[in-house]
Short mmCIF file of C-alpha atoms in Angstrom, two decimals:
data_model
loop_
_atom_site.label_atom_id
_atom_site.label_comp_id
_atom_site.label_asym_id
_atom_site.label_seq_id
_atom_site.Cartn_x
_atom_site.Cartn_y
_atom_site.Cartn_z
CA MET A 1 -0.08 -0.42 0.04
CA GLU A 2 1.11 3.54 -0.94
CA VAL A 3 1.88 5.63 2.17
CA ASP A 4 -0.76 8.43 1.97
CA VAL A 5 0.94 11.80 2.20
CA PRO A 6 -0.36 14.15 4.03
CA ARG A 7 -1.74 16.93 2.03
CA LEU A 8 0.88 19.50 3.43
CA ALA A 9 3.77 18.19 1.47
CA TYR A 10 1.61 18.37 -1.30
CA VAL A 11 1.15 21.83 -1.61
CA GLY A 12 5.05 22.65 -1.02
CA GLN A 13 4.49 23.07 3.13
CA ALA A 14 6.19 20.12 4.27
CA CYS A 15 9.13 18.15 4.16
CA PHE A 16 7.89 15.18 1.24
CA LYS A 17 10.32 12.99 3.35
CA CYS A 18 9.22 13.28 6.98
CA TYR A 19 6.33 16.04 6.87
CA ALA A 20 8.24 18.56 8.78
CA ARG A 21 6.16 21.52 8.32
CA SER A 22 7.46 24.51 7.28
CA ALA A 23 6.51 26.63 10.66
CA GLU A 24 8.97 23.78 11.75
CA LYS A 25 11.35 24.04 9.98
CA LYS A 26 12.43 25.98 6.77
CA LEU A 27 11.91 24.11 3.18
CA MET A 28 14.27 23.90 0.51
CA ARG A 29 12.16 23.78 -2.98
CA CYS A 30 13.01 20.83 -5.27
CA SER A 31 15.25 23.33 -7.62
CA LYS A 32 14.93 20.67 -10.76
CA CYS A 33 10.80 19.97 -10.80
CA LYS A 34 9.84 23.07 -8.82
CA ARG A 35 6.86 20.93 -6.81
CA VAL A 36 8.05 19.18 -3.70
CA HIS A 37 9.74 20.74 -0.74
CA TYR A 38 12.28 19.28 2.03
CA CYS A 39 13.77 20.37 4.65
CA SER A 40 17.11 19.34 4.55
CA VAL A 41 19.49 17.57 2.10
CA ASP A 42 19.03 14.54 3.88
CA CYS A 43 16.20 14.12 2.93
CA GLN A 44 16.36 14.81 -0.07
CA LYS A 45 18.63 12.20 -0.22
CA ALA A 46 16.46 9.85 1.20
CA ASP A 47 13.81 10.22 -1.13
CA TYR A 48 15.51 10.40 -4.35
CA LYS A 49 14.99 7.17 -5.22
CA ASN A 50 11.18 7.40 -4.93
CA HIS A 51 10.80 11.36 -6.77
CA LYS A 52 13.92 11.22 -9.50
CA GLU A 53 11.55 9.32 -11.93
CA ILE A 54 8.62 12.17 -11.36
CA CYS A 55 10.61 15.00 -11.33
CA ARG A 56 12.24 14.31 -14.21
CA ALA A 57 8.94 14.25 -15.68
CA LEU A 58 7.81 17.06 -13.80
CA ALA A 59 10.48 19.44 -15.36
CA THR A 60 10.21 17.90 -18.78
CA LEU A 61 6.46 19.52 -19.26
CA LEU A 62 7.54 22.96 -17.58
CA GLY A 63 9.03 23.53 -20.92
CA ASP A 64 6.56 21.18 -22.84
CA SER A 65 4.13 23.21 -25.60
CA SER A 66 2.55 20.09 -26.19
CA VAL A 67 0.74 20.87 -23.01
CA PRO A 68 -2.54 22.92 -23.69
CA THR A 69 -1.43 26.79 -21.92
CA PRO A 70 -3.56 27.91 -19.54
CA SER A 71 -6.34 30.75 -20.54
CA TYR A 72 -7.63 32.43 -17.22
CA GLN A 73 -10.06 34.91 -18.73
CA THR A 74 -12.77 33.45 -18.41
CA SER A 75 -15.41 34.55 -16.14
CA THR A 76 -16.49 32.17 -13.62
CA ARG A 77 -15.76 29.99 -10.70
CA GLU A 78 -17.64 27.13 -12.90
CA GLU A 79 -14.97 27.69 -15.42
CA LEU A 80 -11.81 28.50 -14.04
CA GLU A 81 -12.09 25.05 -12.00
CA ARG A 82 -13.39 22.99 -15.66
CA HIS A 83 -10.41 24.35 -16.92
CA ALA A 84 -7.97 23.19 -14.35
CA MET A 85 -9.15 20.29 -14.02
CA LYS A 86 -8.79 19.37 -17.90
CA LEU A 87 -5.32 20.90 -17.38
CA SER A 88 -4.55 18.43 -14.62
CA TYR A 89 -6.03 15.59 -17.13
CA ALA A 90 -4.03 16.43 -19.59
CA THR A 91 -0.33 16.43 -17.65
CA ILE A 92 -0.89 13.32 -15.91
CA SER A 93 -1.70 11.51 -19.15
CA HIS A 94 1.42 13.47 -21.60
CA MET A 95 3.61 12.57 -17.87
CA GLY A 96 2.49 8.23 -18.65
CA PRO A 97 4.79 8.03 -21.95
CA LEU A 98 7.68 9.88 -20.38
CA LEU A 99 7.55 7.79 -17.38
CA ARG A 100 6.22 5.42 -19.60
CA ARG A 101 3.62 3.38 -16.89
CA ASN A 102 0.57 4.64 -15.55
CA LEU A 103 1.14 7.35 -12.82
CA THR A 104 0.94 6.22 -9.09
CA THR A 105 -1.80 7.69 -6.50
CA ILE A 106 1.23 9.84 -4.72
CA GLU A 107 2.47 11.26 -8.35
CA GLN A 108 -1.14 11.75 -9.67
CA ASN A 109 -2.06 13.71 -6.30
CA LEU A 110 1.16 16.23 -7.24
CA VAL A 111 -0.12 17.39 -10.23
CA ALA A 112 -4.09 17.56 -9.03
CA TRP A 113 -3.30 19.68 -5.73
CA GLU A 114 -0.78 21.98 -7.37
CA PRO A 115 -0.70 24.92 -5.82
CA ARG A 116 -3.74 27.74 -7.23
CA CYS A 117 -4.61 31.43 -6.23
CA VAL A 118 -8.12 30.72 -5.34
CA LEU A 119 -9.42 33.51 -7.14
CA CYS A 120 -7.50 34.05 -10.44
CA TYR A 121 -6.77 29.78 -10.60
CA LYS A 122 -2.85 30.47 -11.91
CA ARG A 123 0.12 28.60 -10.99
CA GLU A 124 3.26 29.19 -10.39
CA VAL A 125 4.46 28.77 -13.89
CA ASP A 126 1.70 31.06 -14.95
CA LEU A 127 2.88 33.19 -12.52
CA ASN A 128 6.23 32.49 -13.65
CA PRO A 129 6.71 31.06 -16.89
CA ASP A 130 10.64 30.93 -16.73
CA PRO A 131 11.31 27.61 -14.36
CA LYS A 132 15.45 28.89 -13.85
CA SER A 133 14.25 32.35 -12.71
CA SER A 134 13.40 32.49 -9.27
CA SER A 135 13.87 29.91 -6.38
CA LYS A 136 11.18 30.88 -3.99
CA SER A 137 7.60 30.66 -5.37
CA SER A 138 5.27 33.40 -6.50
CA LEU A 139 2.01 32.61 -4.70
CA THR A 140 1.55 33.22 -0.85
CA PRO A 141 -0.37 30.57 1.67
CA CYS A 142 -2.69 31.52 3.54
CA HIS A 143 -2.41 30.91 7.10
CA CYS A 144 -4.58 27.57 6.83
CA LEU A 145 -1.55 26.64 4.56
CA LEU A 146 -4.02 24.72 2.05
CA SER A 147 -5.11 27.26 0.46
CA PHE A 148 -3.37 30.02 -2.32
CA TYR A 149 -3.08 33.43 -3.39
CA CYS A 150 -1.05 35.19 -6.11
CA SER A 151 -1.76 39.13 -4.77
CA GLU A 152 -2.61 40.84 -1.86
CA ALA A 153 -5.48 42.09 -3.80
CA HIS A 154 -6.43 38.31 -4.97
CA ALA A 155 -6.21 37.38 -1.14
CA ASN A 156 -8.74 40.45 -0.02
CA GLU A 157 -10.79 39.61 -2.58
CA SER A 158 -11.15 36.19 -1.74
CA LYS A 159 -11.92 36.44 2.17
CA GLU A 160 -15.10 36.58 2.40
CA SER A 161 -15.61 32.83 0.32
CA HIS A 162 -12.66 31.46 1.66
CA THR A 163 -12.86 32.24 5.35
CA VAL A 164 -16.23 33.70 5.93
CA GLU A 165 -18.61 31.47 3.73
CA ILE A 166 -19.57 27.65 5.47
CA LEU A 167 -19.65 24.29 2.91
CA GLU A 168 -19.33 21.72 5.45
CA ASN A 169 -20.06 20.90 8.91
CA GLY A 170 -20.87 24.49 9.72
CA LEU A 171 -17.42 25.37 8.28
CA SER A 172 -15.81 27.20 5.90
CA GLN A 173 -12.87 26.14 3.48
CA CYS A 174 -10.51 28.07 5.27
CA ASP A 175 -12.08 25.90 8.26
CA LEU A 176 -12.35 22.55 7.20
CA ASN A 177 -8.25 22.96 5.49
CA THR A 178 -6.86 23.89 8.86
CA GLN A 179 -9.07 20.89 10.65
CA CYS A 180 -7.45 18.59 7.88
CA ASN A 181 -4.21 19.49 8.95
CA ARG A 182 -4.82 18.66 12.53
CA ASP A 183 -6.65 15.38 11.87
CA GLN A 184 -3.54 14.18 9.17
CA TYR A 185 -0.27 15.45 11.66
CA PHE A 186 -2.58 14.33 14.87
CA GLN A 187 -2.47 10.57 13.40
CA LEU A 188 1.25 11.23 12.54
CA ASP A 189 2.00 11.90 15.44
CA ALA A 190 0.63 9.02 16.93
CA ARG A 191 2.40 6.87 13.94
CA LYS A 192 5.79 8.05 15.29
CA ASP A 193 4.65 7.73 19.21
CA MET A 194 3.96 3.68 18.48
CA GLY A 195 7.59 3.09 16.78
CA GLN A 196 5.95 2.36 13.56
CA SER A 197 7.68 2.78 10.11
CA ASP A 198 7.69 5.40 7.44
CA SER A 199 6.17 2.20 4.93
CA ASN A 200 2.90 2.85 7.99
CA PRO A 201 -0.35 5.25 6.09
CA PRO A 202 -0.74 8.46 8.67
CA SER A 203 -4.43 7.39 7.50
CA THR A 204 -4.56 3.79 8.97
CA PRO A 205 -7.66 4.69 11.56
CA PHE A 206 -8.45 4.59 14.89
CA VAL A 207 -10.66 1.59 15.42
CA TRP A 208 -12.70 1.69 17.94
CA ALA A 209 -16.52 0.19 17.89
CA PRO A 210 -18.44 -0.26 21.19
CA GLU A 211 -18.01 -3.77 23.40
CA ARG A 212 -21.49 -3.94 24.53
CA ILE A 213 -24.16 -5.62 22.80
CA LYS A 214 -27.60 -3.85 23.05
CA ASP A 215 -30.63 -5.63 24.17
CA GLN A 216 -32.23 -4.37 21.54
CA TYR A 217 -32.00 -2.39 17.76
CA GLU A 218 -32.53 1.41 18.28
CA SER A 219 -32.63 2.99 15.03
CA LEU A 220 -30.46 5.35 14.35
CA LEU A 221 -33.28 7.76 12.64
CA LYS A 222 -33.35 8.06 17.12
CA TYR A 223 -30.28 10.54 16.02
CA GLU A 224 -31.76 12.35 13.20
CA PRO A 225 -33.34 15.58 14.97
CA LEU A 226 -29.73 16.16 16.43
CA VAL A 227 -28.56 16.54 12.59
CA GLY A 228 -26.50 19.96 12.21
CA VAL A 229 -23.11 21.50 12.66
CA MET A 230 -20.03 21.54 13.96
CA LYS A 231 -19.83 24.12 16.96
CA SER A 232 -15.31 24.97 15.67
CA ILE A 233 -13.30 23.20 14.33
CA ASP A 234 -12.23 21.12 17.40
CA ASP A 235 -15.74 19.53 17.25
CA ILE A 236 -17.75 16.98 15.93
CA SER A 237 -21.07 16.46 14.01
CA PRO A 238 -23.51 16.65 16.91
CA GLN A 239 -25.18 12.86 15.67
CA TRP A 240 -22.12 11.60 16.01
CA ARG A 241 -20.55 12.90 19.28
CA LYS A 242 -24.18 11.49 21.03
CA TRP A 243 -23.53 8.71 19.37
CA PHE A 244 -20.20 8.19 20.69
CA GLU A 245 -21.32 8.98 24.36
CA ASP A 246 -24.50 6.86 23.65
CA SER A 247 -21.39 3.91 23.03
CA GLY A 248 -19.80 4.37 25.75
CA CYS A 249 -17.23 5.87 23.92
CA PRO A 250 -14.08 6.99 26.06
CA PHE A 251 -12.34 9.56 23.42
CA THR A 252 -15.63 11.50 23.76
CA HIS A 253 -13.00 14.62 25.00
CA VAL A 254 -10.79 13.99 22.50
CA PRO A 255 -13.32 15.16 19.06
CA THR A 256 -10.32 14.36 16.41
CA VAL A 257 -10.18 11.00 17.59
CA MET A 258 -14.12 10.38 17.27
CA ARG A 259 -13.65 11.74 14.01
CA LEU A 260 -10.53 9.28 12.88
CA ALA A 261 -12.61 6.62 14.53
CA THR A 262 -15.27 7.75 12.15
CA LYS A 263 -13.80 6.40 9.38
CA SER A 264 -15.05 2.83 10.39
CA LEU A 265 -17.74 3.70 11.76
CA THR A 266 -19.06 4.65 8.88
CA ILE A 267 -19.14 1.75 7.21
CA PRO A 268 -21.54 -0.48 10.18
CA LEU A 269 -23.73 3.01 10.88
CA THR A 270 -24.24 3.82 6.92
CA THR A 271 -25.56 0.22 6.86
CA LEU A 272 -27.45 -0.16 9.28
CA TYR A 273 -29.26 3.41 8.55
CA GLY A 274 -29.82 1.81 5.19
CA PHE A 275 -32.03 -0.70 7.24
CA ASP A 276 -33.57 1.65 8.54
CA VAL A 277 -34.80 4.16 5.57
CA LEU A 278 -35.37 1.04 3.89
CA TYR A 279 -37.74 -1.16 6.13
CA SER A 280 -40.39 0.58 7.89
CA LYS A 281 -39.99 -1.31 10.87
CA PRO A 282 -36.85 -3.52 10.83
CA GLU A 283 -36.74 -7.29 11.92
CA PHE A 284 -33.61 -9.29 11.98
CA GLY A 285 -33.63 -13.33 12.09
CA PRO A 286 -30.83 -15.03 13.88
CA LYS A 287 -28.97 -14.98 9.97
CA LEU A 288 -28.27 -11.01 8.59
CA VAL A 289 -26.61 -11.36 4.83
CA ILE A 290 -25.66 -8.12 3.62
CA HIS A 291 -23.52 -7.48 0.04
CA TYR A 292 -20.94 -4.96 -0.07
CA ILE A 293 -21.21 -4.59 -3.85
CA GLY A 294 -18.07 -2.82 -6.32
CA THR A 295 -15.75 -3.81 -2.74
CA ALA A 296 -11.98 -2.67 -2.91
CA ASP A 297 -10.29 -1.64 -0.41
CA PHE A 298 -11.95 0.90 1.54
CA GLU A 299 -14.47 -1.90 2.75
CA VAL A 300 -11.84 -4.38 3.35
CA LEU A 301 -9.13 -2.22 5.28
CA SER A 302 -10.79 -0.01 6.84
CA GLY A 303 -14.02 -1.46 8.02
CA GLY A 304 -12.09 -4.16 10.67
CA PRO A 305 -13.62 -4.63 13.36
CA ALA A 306 -15.89 -2.13 12.77
CA HIS A 307 -18.25 -4.64 10.94
CA GLU A 308 -18.70 -6.53 14.32
CA GLU A 309 -20.93 -2.80 15.32
CA ILE A 310 -23.77 -4.49 13.10
CA ALA A 311 -23.97 -7.72 15.06
CA HIS A 312 -23.35 -5.57 18.27
CA SER A 313 -26.69 -3.12 17.33
CA ILE A 314 -29.24 -6.56 16.07
CA PRO A 315 -29.35 -9.37 19.07
CA THR A 316 -31.38 -11.20 17.42
CA THR A 317 -28.99 -11.99 14.68
CA LYS A 318 -26.59 -14.67 15.71
CA THR A 319 -24.53 -15.06 12.74
CA LEU A 320 -23.14 -11.70 10.09
CA ASP A 321 -22.72 -12.74 6.25
CA LEU A 322 -20.76 -10.15 5.50
CA HIS A 323 -20.12 -10.68 1.07
CA PHE A 324 -18.12 -8.66 -0.36
CA ILE A 325 -18.04 -8.37 -4.08
CA GLY A 326 -15.94 -6.77 -6.53
CA PRO A 327 -13.16 -7.29 -9.67
CA GLU A 328 -10.40 -5.67 -7.19
CA LEU A 329 -10.68 -8.21 -5.00
CA GLN A 330 -8.93 -10.35 -6.81
CA ALA A 331 -5.40 -9.46 -4.55
CA ILE A 332 -7.64 -11.57 -1.78
CA THR A 333 -9.29 -14.22 -3.53
CA LYS A 334 -5.77 -14.97 -6.12
CA SER A 335 -7.63 -14.84 -8.80
CA MET A 336 -10.54 -13.49 -11.11
CA LYS A 337 -14.14 -14.55 -11.26
CA SER A 338 -12.85 -16.61 -7.61
CA SER A 339 -14.69 -16.46 -4.19
CA LYS A 340 -12.82 -17.28 -0.26
CA VAL A 341 -14.26 -17.69 2.59
CA VAL A 342 -12.92 -16.52 5.63
CA ASP A 343 -14.24 -17.42 9.30
CA MET A 344 -13.34 -14.22 11.14
CA GLU A 345 -12.16 -13.83 15.01
CA ALA A 346 -15.19 -12.67 16.83
CA CYS A 347 -14.22 -10.41 19.97
CA PRO A 348 -14.79 -11.71 23.28
CA THR A 349 -18.33 -9.67 23.57
CA CYS A 350 -19.79 -11.15 20.43
CA GLN A 351 -18.11 -14.69 21.56
CA GLN A 352 -20.31 -15.03 25.16
CA ALA A 353 -23.37 -13.77 23.38
CA GLY A 354 -22.35 -16.88 20.77
CA LYS A 355 -22.23 -14.45 17.71
CA THR A 356 -20.23 -15.89 14.75
CA ARG A 357 -19.23 -13.07 11.69
CA ILE A 358 -18.15 -14.47 7.96
CA HIS A 359 -16.38 -12.53 5.23
CA THR A 360 -16.82 -13.98 1.70
CA PHE A 361 -15.24 -12.35 -0.52
CA HIS A 362 -16.15 -12.37 -4.57
CA ALA A 363 -13.70 -11.24 -7.18
CA TYR A 364 -16.49 -10.85 -10.23
CA LYS A 365 -18.95 -8.16 -10.96
CA TYR A 366 -21.89 -8.14 -8.81
CA HIS A 367 -24.27 -9.11 -11.67
CA ASP A 368 -21.54 -11.77 -13.45
CA TRP A 369 -20.89 -13.19 -9.84
CA VAL A 370 -25.05 -14.14 -9.09
CA HIS A 371 -25.50 -15.68 -12.25
CA SER A 372 -22.63 -17.75 -12.08
CA LEU A 373 -24.64 -19.02 -9.10
CA GLY A 374 -27.73 -19.80 -10.40
CA ASP A 375 -30.48 -21.35 -8.67
CA GLN A 376 -28.20 -21.25 -5.61
CA TYR A 377 -28.44 -17.58 -5.19
CA THR A 378 -30.24 -16.20 -2.88
CA LYS A 379 -31.40 -13.14 -1.98
CA PRO A 380 -29.81 -10.30 0.72
CA ASP A 381 -31.42 -7.99 3.65
CA ILE A 382 -29.61 -4.98 2.27
CA ALA A 383 -27.41 -4.79 -0.45
CA VAL A 384 -24.49 -1.83 0.07
CA ILE A 385 -22.80 0.29 -2.60
CA PHE A 386 -20.11 2.63 -0.88
CA ASN A 387 -18.76 5.59 -2.64
CA SER A 388 -20.04 4.04 -6.21
CA GLY A 389 -19.47 7.02 -8.47
CA ILE A 390 -22.00 4.53 -10.96
CA HIS A 391 -22.13 7.49 -13.44
CA GLU A 392 -18.12 7.62 -14.27
CA GLU A 393 -18.99 2.98 -15.05
CA GLU A 394 -22.66 3.08 -16.00
CA SER A 395 -22.65 0.83 -18.67
CA SER A 396 -20.35 -1.34 -16.34
CA PHE A 397 -22.53 -0.82 -13.98
CA ALA A 398 -26.13 -0.99 -15.58
CA PRO A 399 -26.60 -4.88 -15.44
CA THR A 400 -26.64 -5.20 -11.68
CA ILE A 401 -28.31 -2.64 -11.12
CA ARG A 402 -31.01 -3.73 -13.34
CA LEU A 403 -30.92 -7.13 -11.08
CA LEU A 404 -30.83 -5.41 -7.51
CA VAL A 405 -34.82 -3.65 -9.08
CA GLU A 406 -35.77 -6.98 -10.61
CA GLN A 407 -34.91 -8.46 -7.50
CA GLY A 408 -36.59 -6.23 -5.64
CA ILE A 409 -33.40 -6.05 -2.75
CA PRO A 410 -33.12 -3.09 -0.69
CA THR A 411 -30.29 -0.80 -1.58
CA ILE A 412 -28.23 2.19 -0.24
CA ILE A 413 -25.92 4.01 -2.06
CA THR A 414 -23.52 6.69 -0.98
CA SER A 415 -21.13 9.33 -2.97
CA TYR A 416 -18.27 11.46 -1.77
CA ASN A 417 -20.48 14.60 -2.75
CA GLU A 418 -23.80 16.27 -3.71
CA LEU A 419 -23.47 16.44 -7.56
CA GLU A 420 -21.49 12.64 -7.78
CA VAL A 421 -24.32 11.67 -5.93
CA ARG A 422 -27.53 13.34 -8.34
CA GLN A 423 -24.94 12.22 -11.22
CA ASP A 424 -25.13 8.71 -9.79
CA LEU A 425 -28.64 8.25 -9.33
CA ALA A 426 -29.68 9.23 -12.47
CA ALA A 427 -27.17 6.54 -13.93
CA VAL A 428 -29.39 4.20 -11.83
CA GLN A 429 -32.33 5.15 -13.62
CA ASN A 430 -31.63 5.36 -16.34
CA SER A 431 -30.09 2.26 -15.92
CA VAL A 432 -33.72 0.72 -15.65
CA LYS A 433 -36.35 0.94 -18.24
CA GLY A 434 -40.15 0.19 -18.34
CA GLU A 435 -42.68 2.92 -17.63
CA SER A 436 -42.76 2.42 -13.76
CA GLY A 437 -39.09 3.64 -12.45
CA VAL A 438 -36.77 2.72 -9.66
CA ASN A 439 -38.77 3.46 -6.89
CA ILE A 440 -36.26 5.66 -5.00
CA VAL A 441 -37.58 4.64 -0.75
CA MET A 442 -34.20 7.50 -0.39
CA GLU A 443 -33.79 10.56 -1.78
CA PRO A 444 -29.97 12.43 -1.86
CA LYS A 445 -29.43 13.80 0.86
CA ARG A 446 -26.03 14.73 3.29
CA ASN A 447 -25.41 11.23 4.97
CA PRO A 448 -25.59 11.49 8.76
CA TRP A 449 -23.27 8.88 9.78
CA LYS A 450 -20.47 9.91 6.76
CA CYS A 451 -16.77 9.65 7.60
CA GLU A 452 -16.09 13.41 9.17
CA LEU A 453 -12.61 13.76 7.39
CA GLY A 454 -12.83 15.51 5.16
CA HIS A 455 -10.51 15.66 1.63
CA SER A 456 -10.39 18.87 -0.48
CA GLU A 457 -10.70 19.07 -3.55
CA PRO A 458 -8.03 18.68 -6.39
CA CYS A 459 -6.84 20.86 -8.89
CA GLY A 460 -7.57 24.49 -6.93
CA GLN A 461 -11.76 23.36 -7.00
CA ARG A 462 -13.44 25.04 -3.97
CA GLY A 463 -15.32 22.15 -1.47
CA TYR A 464 -14.50 19.06 0.14
CA TYR A 465 -16.13 15.66 -0.13
CA PHE A 466 -16.11 13.17 2.61
CA ILE A 467 -16.35 9.14 2.75
CA ASN A 468 -20.25 7.78 2.62
CA GLY A 469 -20.63 11.58 2.40
CA TRP A 470 -24.31 11.93 0.69
CA THR A 471 -26.34 9.21 -0.25
CA PHE A 472 -29.77 7.81 -1.33
CA ALA A 473 -31.76 3.60 -1.25
CA PHE A 474 -33.96 2.90 -3.49
CA SER A 475 -35.74 -1.10 -3.50
CA GLY A 476 -37.43 -2.40 -6.52
CA ARG A 477 -40.11 -0.74 -8.88
CA LYS A 478 -42.12 1.64 -8.15
CA VAL A 479 -45.42 0.93 -8.13
CA GLY A 480 -48.69 1.74 -10.48
#
């Protein structure tokens, strides 16, 4: 797994090797590519093996006329954002042939999060076309360190939109940037305190789940009246805070730890939320079957022991049968179109209550897997598609969506942001032909049980996205 580089390092405000921040150490910019910074010659040398190829490619493109010259004559933010996205994609497509391979996630992020003025979207290379003329950046960082200005005039003109206007959770772009930095470095510092090596990703979730088993099932809808905004960047959303308090969390005095824990807890809680919105009154038998569709590393690695919260929340269920289905799982199953069953070790509380949890991994597209089973296929109690991106692969997802609708399988889907969730809903509706259409049980809305760790949009775009940030649900076709 690639190390998850903190955002500050991508924008030149932290050492690209040890992640020391600009406030802690003086940073020196790589003289060749002008993109990464180091706090010392030792860090630069230590990172040379990883950096040399991308450095050479970036340096080549600084003077390559085949990369489209940006135009900043448009007047709307939307046009500037689209242009920035187009330019980033063009840069990545030009770098592939230079490297003679696909770019790694880290290399793509170096392009996507290249610093830009928050108002005019100009990059360093636009302000200073001659890469050899200066070793100092022409962009000045805001105090949040993740946004930049090309001039004092642009800083003043964008002040309200950057520091005052509310984007998510009652916070501004500047607030969200600051919170993002604090969360990432809290993890880094904790990792160092535990003596973990640089090979371990700083985004490894702080996994915590309640050890208690509830006496009876309690719908998460009871927290709906609490859904609201954070009081400050040092807080967590009210419904999450109340849930942590009700669940006996020992870290309620440290909001950062609670936010980090939501990266794993969003999986079981969004699943349970799906039962609440898709069933008028959920009734659970001794065995509960859940199908996680389009599964990738997130569901497998981030969920971990947190999956047991589903069993902990439903006292009548003794066997939790989880199926993870997706082509990307071949790394686990060792080959495509194959399956692997894993009997998970239950926590002491579940063992005492006679509860078991089974994870089965299927390296198939969902509809292919269902067809391979034939008459042996049994419908799950619920299907879940996290961060689906259905709109990006509409033709590939269409057979699966049609199967879910025709089989009447209650399904909850999540997306990163509002734009994507509406595109995903449209893709679902487009996949199902006929007069009745899809029975949408829950229209797109912010998911109250999203991961609270925000991610800034790439290419200078304003806004943040969240794992499981938005959601909608459907079940079968419309009636009548």
